[in-house]
Amino acid sequence: KMMLSDNGYGRQKMLCQLTENALLRVVLVDERIFDFANQNKTFRDSLYMSGVDVYDDISKLPDSESNGIDPYDIVVIHVGILSKKGLTDSKLVQDYVDKLKLKYPFVILTSGRGRPQNVSPNAKFIPFSVLDQHFRGIPHQKLLAVSALMKALSSKEEER
C-alpha cells in the first residue's frame, strides 16, 4: 500500500506518473519481444492499446506521420539489431543515435550482455532483463517499464 503524505505529494506524483505513462508513445526494436508479440495476439493487442509498438528491424521505424508529428517519444533499440545493420563501431552507433534524437526525444539502447563496447559512453542504456521483465509479462507493466526507461543513464551520467 502506497503511503501518501499529508501534503498530497505522493498523490500528485502518482497522478503525474500515470499521466506520463498514458501519454508517452514507446517503440521497442527487438527481435525477441517482436517474436513473442507475434505468437501471442492478446499480448500484442495489449501493447498496442497502451501505446507500445514493437518492430524487429530499425528500417521499420516510420519517418513521421502525415501531420508532421513523430509517432514515438521513446525509442528502445537492441544493440544486436544495430550490429546486423553494420553499426558495430561506437562512433557509428552514436552517430545513428544522434540522428534519431533529432526526431525522437528519448533513444535508449539495450542488450542482454551488459553495455557492449560499441555503445558510446554518451548513449543511454538499459539492460534487456529490465525490458523483458516489464514488457514480456502478461499483463505487461508499461508503468514500471516507462519509469525504468526514464531512469536510463549514459555511462558518463553513472560516473557522477
mmCIF file of C-alpha atoms in Angstrom:
data_model
loop_
_atom_site.group_PDB
_atom_site.id
_atom_site.type_symbol
_atom_site.label_atom_id
_atom_site.label_comp_id
_atom_site.label_asym_id
_atom_site.label_seq_id
_atom_site.Cartn_x
_atom_site.Cartn_y
_atom_site.Cartn_z
ATOM 1 C CA LYS A 1 0.000 0.000 0.000
ATOM 2 C CA MET A 2 1.431 3.357 -1.057
ATOM 3 C CA MET A 3 1.785 5.865 1.757
ATOM 4 C CA LEU A 4 0.505 9.317 0.866
ATOM 5 C CA SER A 5 1.938 12.247 2.744
ATOM 6 C CA ASP A 6 -0.194 14.875 4.459
ATOM 7 C CA ASN A 7 0.664 17.491 1.846
ATOM 8 C CA GLY A 8 -0.571 15.310 -1.041
ATOM 9 C CA TYR A 9 2.833 14.980 -2.705
ATOM 10 C CA GLY A 10 2.509 11.203 -3.083
ATOM 11 C CA ARG A 11 -0.897 11.540 -4.720
ATOM 12 C CA GLN A 12 0.369 14.252 -7.100
ATOM 13 C CA LYS A 13 3.434 12.221 -8.004
ATOM 14 C CA MET A 14 1.341 9.134 -8.757
ATOM 15 C CA LEU A 15 -1.036 11.220 -10.883
ATOM 16 C CA CYS A 16 1.923 12.617 -12.853
ATOM 17 C CA GLN A 17 3.381 9.122 -13.350
ATOM 18 C CA LEU A 18 0.057 7.737 -14.571
ATOM 19 C CA THR A 19 -0.388 10.675 -16.955
ATOM 20 C CA GLU A 20 3.164 10.309 -18.272
ATOM 21 C CA ASN A 21 2.629 6.593 -18.724
ATOM 22 C CA ALA A 22 -0.603 7.090 -20.644
ATOM 23 C CA LEU A 23 0.770 9.778 -22.950
ATOM 24 C CA LEU A 24 4.262 8.527 -23.791
ATOM 25 C CA ARG A 25 4.404 6.541 -27.011
ATOM 26 C CA VAL A 26 7.032 3.810 -26.924
ATOM 27 C CA VAL A 27 8.552 1.654 -29.632
ATOM 28 C CA LEU A 28 10.722 -1.372 -28.932
ATOM 29 C CA VAL A 29 13.024 -2.593 -31.690
ATOM 30 C CA ASP A 30 13.883 -6.085 -30.519
ATOM 31 C CA GLU A 31 13.537 -9.463 -32.219
ATOM 32 C CA ARG A 32 12.651 -11.459 -29.086
ATOM 33 C CA ILE A 33 9.845 -9.197 -27.958
ATOM 34 C CA PHE A 34 8.643 -8.893 -31.576
ATOM 35 C CA ASP A 35 8.507 -12.693 -31.952
ATOM 36 C CA PHE A 36 6.739 -13.050 -28.603
ATOM 37 C CA ALA A 37 4.152 -10.439 -29.637
ATOM 38 C CA ASN A 38 3.530 -12.195 -32.956
ATOM 39 C CA GLN A 39 2.955 -15.501 -31.175
ATOM 40 C CA ASN A 40 0.542 -14.030 -28.635
ATOM 41 C CA LYS A 41 -2.329 -11.909 -30.005
ATOM 42 C CA THR A 42 -3.561 -10.901 -26.544
ATOM 43 C CA PHE A 43 -0.097 -9.617 -25.631
ATOM 44 C CA ARG A 44 0.310 -7.807 -28.970
ATOM 45 C CA ASP A 45 -3.099 -6.140 -28.655
ATOM 46 C CA SER A 46 -2.389 -5.171 -25.058
ATOM 47 C CA LEU A 47 0.869 -3.460 -26.074
ATOM 48 C CA TYR A 48 -0.817 -1.656 -28.945
ATOM 49 C CA MET A 49 -3.684 -0.385 -26.778
ATOM 50 C CA SER A 50 -1.217 1.030 -24.258
ATOM 51 C CA GLY A 51 0.804 2.940 -26.868
ATOM 52 C CA VAL A 52 3.663 0.473 -27.338
ATOM 53 C CA ASP A 53 4.730 -0.728 -30.792
ATOM 54 C CA VAL A 54 7.263 -3.469 -31.459
ATOM 55 C CA TYR A 55 9.450 -3.920 -34.546
ATOM 56 C CA ASP A 56 12.159 -6.394 -35.419
ATOM 57 C CA ASP A 57 14.135 -4.029 -37.661
ATOM 58 C CA ILE A 58 15.184 -0.365 -37.399
ATOM 59 C CA SER A 59 14.194 0.215 -41.027
ATOM 60 C CA LYS A 60 10.548 -0.157 -39.942
ATOM 61 C CA LEU A 61 10.670 3.000 -37.802
ATOM 62 C CA PRO A 62 8.380 5.497 -39.550
ATOM 63 C CA ASP A 63 9.818 8.787 -40.782
ATOM 64 C CA SER A 64 6.899 10.797 -39.400
ATOM 65 C CA GLU A 65 3.150 10.836 -39.500
ATOM 66 C CA SER A 66 1.342 12.774 -42.203
ATOM 67 C CA ASN A 67 0.663 15.610 -39.755
ATOM 68 C CA GLY A 68 4.400 16.072 -39.210
ATOM 69 C CA ILE A 69 4.327 14.735 -35.648
ATOM 70 C CA ASP A 70 6.721 11.909 -34.944
ATOM 71 C CA PRO A 71 4.840 8.881 -33.648
ATOM 72 C CA TYR A 72 7.113 7.988 -30.698
ATOM 73 C CA ASP A 73 8.511 9.632 -27.607
ATOM 74 C CA ILE A 74 10.775 6.748 -26.549
ATOM 75 C CA VAL A 75 12.686 4.512 -28.950
ATOM 76 C CA VAL A 76 14.399 1.482 -27.437
ATOM 77 C CA ILE A 77 16.741 -0.452 -29.744
ATOM 78 C CA HIS A 78 18.548 -3.706 -29.058
ATOM 79 C CA VAL A 79 22.234 -3.279 -29.902
ATOM 80 C CA GLY A 80 22.232 -6.594 -31.791
ATOM 81 C CA ILE A 81 19.850 -5.085 -34.356
ATOM 82 C CA LEU A 82 22.250 -2.200 -34.919
ATOM 83 C CA SER A 83 25.127 -4.646 -35.327
ATOM 84 C CA LYS A 84 23.182 -6.541 -38.008
ATOM 85 C CA LYS A 85 22.898 -3.249 -39.920
ATOM 86 C CA GLY A 86 26.673 -2.816 -39.842
ATOM 87 C CA LEU A 87 26.701 -0.346 -36.946
ATOM 88 C CA THR A 88 29.418 -2.104 -34.979
ATOM 89 C CA ASP A 89 31.733 0.805 -34.129
ATOM 90 C CA SER A 90 30.823 3.051 -31.169
ATOM 91 C CA LYS A 91 31.127 6.194 -33.319
ATOM 92 C CA LEU A 92 28.738 4.779 -35.940
ATOM 93 C CA VAL A 93 26.279 3.767 -33.214
ATOM 94 C CA GLN A 94 26.461 7.202 -31.565
ATOM 95 C CA ASP A 95 26.022 8.972 -34.922
ATOM 96 C CA TYR A 96 22.911 6.867 -35.569
ATOM 97 C CA VAL A 97 21.541 7.564 -32.063
ATOM 98 C CA ASP A 98 22.205 11.297 -32.505
ATOM 99 C CA LYS A 99 20.320 11.229 -35.826
ATOM 100 C CA LEU A 100 17.347 9.518 -34.153
ATOM 101 C CA LYS A 101 17.395 12.060 -31.309
ATOM 102 C CA LEU A 102 16.578 14.780 -33.826
ATOM 103 C CA LYS A 103 13.150 13.137 -34.195
ATOM 104 C CA TYR A 104 12.584 11.185 -31.006
ATOM 105 C CA PRO A 105 13.085 12.768 -27.554
ATOM 106 C CA PHE A 106 14.444 9.613 -25.898
ATOM 107 C CA VAL A 107 16.607 6.984 -27.585
ATOM 108 C CA ILE A 108 17.759 4.143 -25.358
ATOM 109 C CA LEU A 109 19.920 1.164 -26.265
ATOM 110 C CA THR A 110 19.613 -2.270 -24.700
ATOM 111 C CA SER A 111 21.494 -5.552 -24.610
ATOM 112 C CA GLY A 112 21.361 -8.733 -22.615
ATOM 113 C CA ARG A 113 25.130 -8.873 -22.119
ATOM 114 C CA GLY A 114 25.784 -5.640 -20.292
ATOM 115 C CA ARG A 115 26.916 -2.451 -22.032
ATOM 116 C CA PRO A 116 28.675 -3.580 -25.234
ATOM 117 C CA GLN A 117 31.887 -1.874 -26.345
ATOM 118 C CA ASN A 118 30.196 -0.448 -29.431
ATOM 119 C CA VAL A 119 27.841 1.603 -27.235
ATOM 120 C CA SER A 120 29.216 5.085 -26.699
ATOM 121 C CA PRO A 121 29.527 6.332 -23.109
ATOM 122 C CA ASN A 122 27.144 9.145 -24.152
ATOM 123 C CA ALA A 123 24.331 6.754 -25.102
ATOM 124 C CA LYS A 124 21.550 5.937 -22.666
ATOM 125 C CA PHE A 125 21.491 2.222 -21.905
ATOM 126 C CA ILE A 126 19.232 -0.194 -20.035
ATOM 127 C CA PRO A 127 19.779 -3.941 -19.504
ATOM 128 C CA PHE A 128 17.492 -6.134 -21.606
ATOM 129 C CA SER A 129 16.405 -8.015 -18.474
ATOM 130 C CA VAL A 130 14.523 -4.888 -17.332
ATOM 131 C CA LEU A 131 12.586 -4.697 -20.611
ATOM 132 C CA ASP A 132 11.977 -8.417 -20.637
ATOM 133 C CA GLN A 133 10.664 -8.341 -17.082
ATOM 134 C CA HIS A 134 8.232 -5.480 -17.672
ATOM 135 C CA PHE A 135 7.185 -5.880 -21.304
ATOM 136 C CA ARG A 136 7.034 -9.645 -21.876
ATOM 137 C CA GLY A 137 4.863 -10.398 -18.897
ATOM 138 C CA ILE A 138 1.138 -10.859 -19.274
ATOM 139 C CA PRO A 139 -0.165 -8.384 -18.484
ATOM 140 C CA HIS A 140 2.781 -6.160 -19.385
ATOM 141 C CA GLN A 141 3.714 -3.420 -16.940
ATOM 142 C CA LYS A 142 4.156 -0.272 -19.005
ATOM 143 C CA LEU A 143 4.061 1.950 -15.908
ATOM 144 C CA LEU A 144 7.099 0.230 -14.388
ATOM 145 C CA ALA A 145 8.839 -0.093 -17.757
ATOM 146 C CA VAL A 146 8.467 3.605 -18.588
ATOM 147 C CA SER A 147 9.713 4.502 -15.120
ATOM 148 C CA ALA A 148 12.811 2.340 -15.670
ATOM 149 C CA LEU A 149 13.360 3.738 -19.176
ATOM 150 C CA MET A 150 13.190 7.321 -17.940
ATOM 151 C CA LYS A 151 15.883 6.482 -15.385
ATOM 152 C CA ALA A 152 18.237 5.000 -18.008
ATOM 153 C CA LEU A 153 21.617 6.679 -17.834
ATOM 154 C CA SER A 154 24.616 7.053 -20.052
ATOM 155 C CA SER A 155 27.825 5.695 -18.535
ATOM 156 C CA LYS A 156 29.037 9.310 -18.197
ATOM 157 C CA GLU A 157 25.985 10.070 -16.050
ATOM 158 C CA GLU A 158 26.640 6.937 -13.997
ATOM 159 C CA GLU A 159 30.124 8.206 -13.117
ATOM 160 C CA ARG A 160 28.742 11.343 -11.447
#
